[in-house]
Coordinates of C-alpha atoms and ligand atoms in Angstrom, one line a residue:
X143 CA -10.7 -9.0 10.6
X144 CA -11.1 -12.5 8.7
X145 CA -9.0 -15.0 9.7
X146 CA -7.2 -16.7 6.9
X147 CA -4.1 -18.9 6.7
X148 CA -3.0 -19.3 3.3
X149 CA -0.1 -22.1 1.7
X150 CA 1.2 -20.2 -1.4
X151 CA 3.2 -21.6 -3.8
X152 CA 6.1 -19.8 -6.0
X153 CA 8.6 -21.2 -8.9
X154 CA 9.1 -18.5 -11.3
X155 CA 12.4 -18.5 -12.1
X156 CA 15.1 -20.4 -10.2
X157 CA 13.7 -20.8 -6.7
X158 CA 11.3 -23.4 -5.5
X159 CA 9.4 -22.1 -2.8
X160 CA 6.5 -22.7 -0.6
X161 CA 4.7 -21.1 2.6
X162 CA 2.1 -20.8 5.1
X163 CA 0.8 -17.3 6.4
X164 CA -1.5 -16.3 8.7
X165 CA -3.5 -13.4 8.3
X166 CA -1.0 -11.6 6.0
X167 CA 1.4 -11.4 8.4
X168 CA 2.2 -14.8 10.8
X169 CA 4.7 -16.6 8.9
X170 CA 4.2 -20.4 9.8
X171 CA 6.7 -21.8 7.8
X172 CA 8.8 -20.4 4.6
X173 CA 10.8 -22.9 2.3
X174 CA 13.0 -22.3 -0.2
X175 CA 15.1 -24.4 -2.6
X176 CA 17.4 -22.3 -4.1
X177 CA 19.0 -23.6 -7.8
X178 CA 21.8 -21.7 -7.7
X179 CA 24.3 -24.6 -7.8
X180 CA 22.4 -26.1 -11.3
X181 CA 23.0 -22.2 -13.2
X182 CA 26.3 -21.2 -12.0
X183 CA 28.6 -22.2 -14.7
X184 CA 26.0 -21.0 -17.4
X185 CA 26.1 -17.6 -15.6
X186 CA 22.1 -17.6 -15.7
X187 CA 18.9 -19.5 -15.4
X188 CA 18.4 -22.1 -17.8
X189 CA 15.0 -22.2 -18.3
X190 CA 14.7 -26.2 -19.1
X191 CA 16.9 -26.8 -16.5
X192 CA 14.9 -25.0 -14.2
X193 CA 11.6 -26.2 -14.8
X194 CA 13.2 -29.9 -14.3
X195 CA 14.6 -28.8 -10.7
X196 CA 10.8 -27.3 -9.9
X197 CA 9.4 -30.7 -10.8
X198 CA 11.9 -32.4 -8.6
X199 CA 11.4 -30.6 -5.2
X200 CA 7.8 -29.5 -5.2
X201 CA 5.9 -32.3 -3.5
X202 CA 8.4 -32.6 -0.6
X203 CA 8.6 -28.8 -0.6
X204 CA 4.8 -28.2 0.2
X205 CA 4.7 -31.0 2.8
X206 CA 7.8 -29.8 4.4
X207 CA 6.1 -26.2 4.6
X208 CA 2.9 -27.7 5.9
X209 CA 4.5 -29.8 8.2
X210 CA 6.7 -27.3 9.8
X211 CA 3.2 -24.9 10.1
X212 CA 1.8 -27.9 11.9
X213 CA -0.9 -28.0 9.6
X214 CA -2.9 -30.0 7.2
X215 CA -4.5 -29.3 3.5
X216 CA -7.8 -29.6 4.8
X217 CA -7.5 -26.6 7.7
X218 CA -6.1 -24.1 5.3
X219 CA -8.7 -20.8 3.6
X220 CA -6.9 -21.1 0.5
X221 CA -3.6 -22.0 -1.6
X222 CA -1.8 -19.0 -3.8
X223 CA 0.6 -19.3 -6.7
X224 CA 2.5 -16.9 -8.7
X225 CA 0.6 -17.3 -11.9
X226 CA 2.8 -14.5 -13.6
X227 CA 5.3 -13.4 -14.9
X228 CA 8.2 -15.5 -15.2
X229 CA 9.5 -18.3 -17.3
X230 CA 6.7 -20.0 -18.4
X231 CA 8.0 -24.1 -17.9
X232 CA 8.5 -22.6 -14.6
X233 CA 5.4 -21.0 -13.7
X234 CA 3.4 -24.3 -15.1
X235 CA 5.4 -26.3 -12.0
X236 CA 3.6 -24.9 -9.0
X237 CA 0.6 -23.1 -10.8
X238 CA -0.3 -27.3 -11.7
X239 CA 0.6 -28.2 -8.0
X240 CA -1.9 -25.3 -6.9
X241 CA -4.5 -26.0 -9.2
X242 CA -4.4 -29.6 -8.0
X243 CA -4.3 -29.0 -4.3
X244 CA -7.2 -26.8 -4.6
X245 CA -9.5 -29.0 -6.4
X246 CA -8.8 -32.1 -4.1
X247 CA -8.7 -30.5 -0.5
X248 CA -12.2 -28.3 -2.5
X249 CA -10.2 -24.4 -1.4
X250 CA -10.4 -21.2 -3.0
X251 CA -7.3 -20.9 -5.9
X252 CA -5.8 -17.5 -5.7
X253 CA -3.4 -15.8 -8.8
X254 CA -0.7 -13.8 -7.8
X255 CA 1.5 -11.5 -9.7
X256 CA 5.1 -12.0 -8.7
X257 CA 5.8 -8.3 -9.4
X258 CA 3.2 -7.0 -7.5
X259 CA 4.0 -9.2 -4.3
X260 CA 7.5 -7.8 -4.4
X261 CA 5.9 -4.2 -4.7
X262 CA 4.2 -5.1 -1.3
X263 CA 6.4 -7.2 0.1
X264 CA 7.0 -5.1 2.9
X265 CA 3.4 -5.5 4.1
X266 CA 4.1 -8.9 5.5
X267 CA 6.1 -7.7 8.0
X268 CA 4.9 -4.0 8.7
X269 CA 1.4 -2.3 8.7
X270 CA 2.4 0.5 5.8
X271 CA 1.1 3.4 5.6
X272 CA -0.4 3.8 1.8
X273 CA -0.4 5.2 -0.7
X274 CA 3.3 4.6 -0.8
X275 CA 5.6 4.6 -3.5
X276 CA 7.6 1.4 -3.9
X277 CA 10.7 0.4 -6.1
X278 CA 11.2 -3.1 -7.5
X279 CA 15.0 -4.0 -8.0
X280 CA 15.1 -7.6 -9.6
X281 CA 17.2 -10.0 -11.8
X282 CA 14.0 -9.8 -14.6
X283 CA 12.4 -6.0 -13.5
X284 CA 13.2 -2.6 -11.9
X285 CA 10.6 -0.6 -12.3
X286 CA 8.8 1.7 -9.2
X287 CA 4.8 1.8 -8.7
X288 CA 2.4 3.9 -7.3
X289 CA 1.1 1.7 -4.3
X290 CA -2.5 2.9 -3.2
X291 CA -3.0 -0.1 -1.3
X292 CA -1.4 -3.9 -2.0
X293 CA -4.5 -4.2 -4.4
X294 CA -4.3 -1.3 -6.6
X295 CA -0.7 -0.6 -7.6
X296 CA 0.3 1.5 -10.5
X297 CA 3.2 1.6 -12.6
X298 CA 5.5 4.8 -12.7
X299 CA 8.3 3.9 -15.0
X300 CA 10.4 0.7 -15.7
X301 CA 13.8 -0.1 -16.9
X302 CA 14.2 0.2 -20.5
X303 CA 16.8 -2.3 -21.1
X304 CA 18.1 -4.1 -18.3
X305 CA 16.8 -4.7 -15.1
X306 CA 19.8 -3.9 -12.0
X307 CA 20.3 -7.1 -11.1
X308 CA 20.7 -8.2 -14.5
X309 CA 23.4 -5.6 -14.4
X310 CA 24.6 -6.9 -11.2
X311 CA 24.9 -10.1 -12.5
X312 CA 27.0 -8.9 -16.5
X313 CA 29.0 -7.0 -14.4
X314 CA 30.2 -10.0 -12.0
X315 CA 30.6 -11.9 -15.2
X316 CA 32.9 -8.9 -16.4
X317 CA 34.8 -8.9 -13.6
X318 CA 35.4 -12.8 -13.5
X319 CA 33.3 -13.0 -9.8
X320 CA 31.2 -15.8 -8.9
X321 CA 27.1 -15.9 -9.5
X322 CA 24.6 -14.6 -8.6
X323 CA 27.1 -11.4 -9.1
X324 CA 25.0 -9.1 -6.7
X325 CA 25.8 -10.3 -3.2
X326 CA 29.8 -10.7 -4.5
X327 CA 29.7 -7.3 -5.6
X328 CA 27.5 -6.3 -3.0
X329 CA 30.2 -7.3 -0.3
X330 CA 32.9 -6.1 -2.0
X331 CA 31.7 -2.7 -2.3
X332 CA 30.7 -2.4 1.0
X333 CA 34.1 -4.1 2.2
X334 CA 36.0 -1.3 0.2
X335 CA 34.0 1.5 0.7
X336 CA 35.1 4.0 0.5
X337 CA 37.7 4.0 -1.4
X338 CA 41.7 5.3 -0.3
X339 CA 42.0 8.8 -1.8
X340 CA 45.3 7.6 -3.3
X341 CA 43.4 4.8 -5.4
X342 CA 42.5 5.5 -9.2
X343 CA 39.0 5.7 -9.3
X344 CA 36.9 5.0 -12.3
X345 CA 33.9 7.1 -13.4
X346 CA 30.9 5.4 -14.5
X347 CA 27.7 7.1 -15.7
X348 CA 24.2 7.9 -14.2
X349 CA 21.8 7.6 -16.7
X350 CA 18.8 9.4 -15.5
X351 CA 16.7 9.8 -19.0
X352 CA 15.1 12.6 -19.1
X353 CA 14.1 15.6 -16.3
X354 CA 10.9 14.2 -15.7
X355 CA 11.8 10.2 -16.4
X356 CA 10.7 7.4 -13.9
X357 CA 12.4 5.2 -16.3
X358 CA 15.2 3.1 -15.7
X359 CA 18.4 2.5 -18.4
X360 CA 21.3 0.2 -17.0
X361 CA 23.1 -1.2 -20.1
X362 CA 24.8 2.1 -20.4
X363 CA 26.2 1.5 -17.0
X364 CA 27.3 -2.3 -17.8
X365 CA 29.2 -1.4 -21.4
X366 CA 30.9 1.2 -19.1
X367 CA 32.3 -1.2 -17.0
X368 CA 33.0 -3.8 -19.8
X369 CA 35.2 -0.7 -21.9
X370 CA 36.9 -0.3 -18.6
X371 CA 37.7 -3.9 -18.2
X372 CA 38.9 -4.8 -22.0
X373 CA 38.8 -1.6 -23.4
X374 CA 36.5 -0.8 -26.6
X375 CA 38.5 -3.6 -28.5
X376 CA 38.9 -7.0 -27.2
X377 CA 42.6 -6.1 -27.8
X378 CA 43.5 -3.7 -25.5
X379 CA 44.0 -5.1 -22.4
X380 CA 41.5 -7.3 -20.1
X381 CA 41.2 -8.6 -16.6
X382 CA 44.3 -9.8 -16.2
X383 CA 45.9 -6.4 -16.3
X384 CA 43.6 -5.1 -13.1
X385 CA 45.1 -5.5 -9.3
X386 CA 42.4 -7.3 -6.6
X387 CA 42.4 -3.0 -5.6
X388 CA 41.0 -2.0 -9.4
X389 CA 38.0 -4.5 -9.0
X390 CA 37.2 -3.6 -5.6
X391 CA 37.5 -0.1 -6.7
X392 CA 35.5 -0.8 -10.1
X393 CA 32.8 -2.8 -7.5
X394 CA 32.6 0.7 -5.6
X395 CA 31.9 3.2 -7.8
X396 CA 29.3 0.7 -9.9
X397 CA 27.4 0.1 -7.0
X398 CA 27.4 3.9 -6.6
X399 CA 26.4 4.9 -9.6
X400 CA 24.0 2.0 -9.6
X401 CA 22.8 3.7 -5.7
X402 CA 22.5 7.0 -7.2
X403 CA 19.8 6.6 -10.2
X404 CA 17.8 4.5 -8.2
X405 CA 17.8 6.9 -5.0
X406 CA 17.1 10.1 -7.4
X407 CA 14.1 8.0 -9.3
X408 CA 12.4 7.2 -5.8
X409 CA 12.9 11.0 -5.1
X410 CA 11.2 12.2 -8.5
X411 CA 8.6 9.4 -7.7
X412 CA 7.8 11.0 -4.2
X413 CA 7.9 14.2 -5.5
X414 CA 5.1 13.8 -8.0
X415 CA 3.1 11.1 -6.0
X416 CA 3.4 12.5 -2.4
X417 CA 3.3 9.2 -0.7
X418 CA 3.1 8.4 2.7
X419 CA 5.3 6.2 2.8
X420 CA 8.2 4.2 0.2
X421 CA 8.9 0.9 -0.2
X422 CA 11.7 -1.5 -1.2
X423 CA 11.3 -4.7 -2.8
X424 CA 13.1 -7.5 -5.4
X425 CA 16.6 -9.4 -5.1
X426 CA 18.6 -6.2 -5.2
X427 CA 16.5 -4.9 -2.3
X428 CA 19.0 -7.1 -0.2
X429 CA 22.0 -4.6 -1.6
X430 CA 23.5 -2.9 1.0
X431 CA 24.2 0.7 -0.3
X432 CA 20.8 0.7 -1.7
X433 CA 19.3 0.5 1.8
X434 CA 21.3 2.7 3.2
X435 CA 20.9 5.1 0.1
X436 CA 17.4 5.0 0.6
X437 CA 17.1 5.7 4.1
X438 CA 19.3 8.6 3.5
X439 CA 16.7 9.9 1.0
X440 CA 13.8 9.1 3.0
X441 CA 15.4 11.1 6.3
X442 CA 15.3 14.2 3.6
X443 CA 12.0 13.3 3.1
X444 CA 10.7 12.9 6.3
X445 CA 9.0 9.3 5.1
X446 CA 8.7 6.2 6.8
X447 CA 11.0 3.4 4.5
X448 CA 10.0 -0.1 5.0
X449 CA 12.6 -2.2 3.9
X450 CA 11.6 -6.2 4.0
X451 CA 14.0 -8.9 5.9
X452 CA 16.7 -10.1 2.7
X453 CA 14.2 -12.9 3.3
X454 CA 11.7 -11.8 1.6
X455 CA 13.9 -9.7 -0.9
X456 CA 14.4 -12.9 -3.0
X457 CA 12.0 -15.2 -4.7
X458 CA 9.9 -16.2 -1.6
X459 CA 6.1 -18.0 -1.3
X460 CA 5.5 -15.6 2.3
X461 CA 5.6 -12.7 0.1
X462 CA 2.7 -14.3 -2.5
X463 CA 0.6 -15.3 0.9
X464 CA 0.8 -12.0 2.1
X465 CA -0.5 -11.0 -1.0
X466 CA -3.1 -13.5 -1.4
X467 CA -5.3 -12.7 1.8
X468 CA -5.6 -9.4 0.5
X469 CA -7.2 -10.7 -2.9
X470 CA -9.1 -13.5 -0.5
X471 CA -10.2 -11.1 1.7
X472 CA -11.4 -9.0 -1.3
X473 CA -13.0 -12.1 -3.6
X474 CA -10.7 -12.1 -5.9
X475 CA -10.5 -15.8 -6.5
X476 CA -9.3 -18.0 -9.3
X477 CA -11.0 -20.4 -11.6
X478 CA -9.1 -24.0 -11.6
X479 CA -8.3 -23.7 -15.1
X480 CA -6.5 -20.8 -14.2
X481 CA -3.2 -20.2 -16.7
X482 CA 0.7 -19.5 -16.2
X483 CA 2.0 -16.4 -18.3
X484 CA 5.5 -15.5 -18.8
X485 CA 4.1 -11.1 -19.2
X486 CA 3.2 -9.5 -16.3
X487 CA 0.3 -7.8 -15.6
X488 CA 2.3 -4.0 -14.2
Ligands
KG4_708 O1 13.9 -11.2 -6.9 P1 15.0 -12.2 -7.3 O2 15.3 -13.3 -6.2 O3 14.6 -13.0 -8.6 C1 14.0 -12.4 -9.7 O4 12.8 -12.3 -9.6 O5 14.8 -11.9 -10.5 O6 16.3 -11.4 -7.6 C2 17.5 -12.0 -8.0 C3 18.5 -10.9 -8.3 C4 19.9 -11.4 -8.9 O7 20.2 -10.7 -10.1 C5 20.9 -11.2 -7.8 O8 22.2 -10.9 -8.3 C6 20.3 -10.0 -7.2 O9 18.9 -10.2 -7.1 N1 20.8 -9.7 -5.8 C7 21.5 -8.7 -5.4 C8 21.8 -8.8 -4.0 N2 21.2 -10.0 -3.6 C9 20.6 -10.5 -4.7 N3 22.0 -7.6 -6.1 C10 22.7 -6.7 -5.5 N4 23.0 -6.8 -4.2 C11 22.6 -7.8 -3.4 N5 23.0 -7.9 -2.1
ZN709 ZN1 11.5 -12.0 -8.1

């Protein structure tokens, strides 16, 4: 195999982040400058705000993930960026910073989709079998693919409203939890599961579309939630009428429900693809009951799971490297004028 050590470069939403891989797999360094503190009390990304913060940290970020690969600009095969999608002051941050390093150190520029490098995610730390079937849990997409290898991916279905961490993330808000919501609730419904048999358990729905639907729907799910908090008129009650035991309980039986349509589209996704293997990757892919849900499901399929390190779950620049020596390896390079686009390409 052609040895290649790549220094990819990711900002496409609220993360700064820069690494070094070798050969797909050795990760020399992996930086991340998370902005979590700058959106917390907005709830969400601000986009303006977020670009700023990129333009702040990504010089010292690349030379602190060069320095900690003890390497230099001028030993490297190539440098990667996530060219799409995201928000689009973003992207332009570090797909400027790539274009720049590769014209003066004279390397090969390589795009990456974001989405697509979570879909393979797992590849950087496991040799998959394909074709595999992977699910992408996000704060911006949930959507599963048909994986034939980490260059030819497929999509299945998508979410047709919100994405699950989105939900994740309302939800929290509902519930007047910190943010990101997703690791809060997260822990709490792992803390409290499962639930006393004495406790009042609410039931929220599984929307699972149609028989046949790879689709996703979570607003459903989130208005749920919302009706049980304040009731369908912001008259009839609210949070401060629910015990520390009805929001554990309420963190419970969302994540459940949330566990459930997610582990039955993987299963109608195997069923029609018959993979050789399934895959896990995006922000929520950190979510405890969804990794366990999932294993259950593949045991019952006899399928191997790869589930990547919460490391790599999040916005991360190893998961773009590992990405980018495939596309090196195949040619698929990028000219210097290459663009930033907020759509996707799956
Ligand atoms: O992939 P990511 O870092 O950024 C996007 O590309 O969106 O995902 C961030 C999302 C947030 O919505 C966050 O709440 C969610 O991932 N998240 C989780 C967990 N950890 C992060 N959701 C549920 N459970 C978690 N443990
Ligand atoms: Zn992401």
């Amino acid at each position: 195999m052609t040895s290649t050590l790549i220094l990819a470069l990711e900002s496409t939403c609220d993360e700064t982040a820069a690494a070094v891989v070798a050969d797909g797999k050795q990760v020399l360094s992996n930086v991340v400058a998370s902005q979590i503190d700058l959106h917390a009390k907005f709830r969400g990304v601000v986009p303006e705000i977020a670009s700023r913060a990129h333009v702040q940290k990504i010089n010292a970020l690349i030379a602190e993930a060069l320095a900690q690969a003890g390497i230099e600009g001028h030993g490297l095969s190539a440098i990667a960026v996530t060219n799409r999608p995201g928000l689009i002051g973003c992207l332009i941050v570090s797909v400027t910073a790539a274009k720049s390093l590769a014209w003066v150190w004279g390397k090969p520029l390589i795009a990456v989709d974001h989405i697509q490098a979570h879909a393979t995610s797992a590849g950087l730390e496991h040799d998959v079998p394909y074709p595999a079937v992977s699910l992408v849990v996000s704060g911006g997409h949930t959507a599963l693919y048909h994986v034939r290898d980490p260059l030819h991916i497929e999509r299945l279905g998508a979410t047709i409203d919100d994405a699950v961490g989105e939900a994740y993330d309302k939800v929290a808000a509902t519930l007047g939890l910190g943010y990101p919501g997703g690791p809060i609730l997260d822990q709490m419904a792992t803390a409290h599961h499962p639930l006393p048999l004495t406790h009042r358990v609410p039931h929220f729905p599984r929307s699972l579309l149609s028989p046949e639907s790879l689709d996703f729907s979570f607003s459903g799910l989130k208005t749920a939630v919302l009706y049980h908090v304040h009731g369908p008129s912001k008259f009839e009650g609210g949070l401060e009428k629910l015990t520390p035991a009805d929001i554990a309980a309420i963190a419970v039986e969302f994540q459940a429900a949330v566990v459930d349509v997610l582990t039955e589209k993987v299963r109608r996704a195997a069923e029609r693809c018959r993979p050789r293997s399934l895959l896990l990757g995006g922000g929520v892919a950190c979510n405890r009951g969804l990794r366990a849900g999932l294993s259950h499901l593949a045991q019952k399929l006899q399928l191997p799971l790869f589930l990547p390190n919460p490391t790599y779950c999040t916005d991360n620049a190893a998961m773009s490297a590992a990405l980018a020596h495939h596309l090196l390896l195949a040619g698929k390079t990028a000219p210097l004028d290459l663009e930033a686009y907020a759509s996707g390409t799956f």
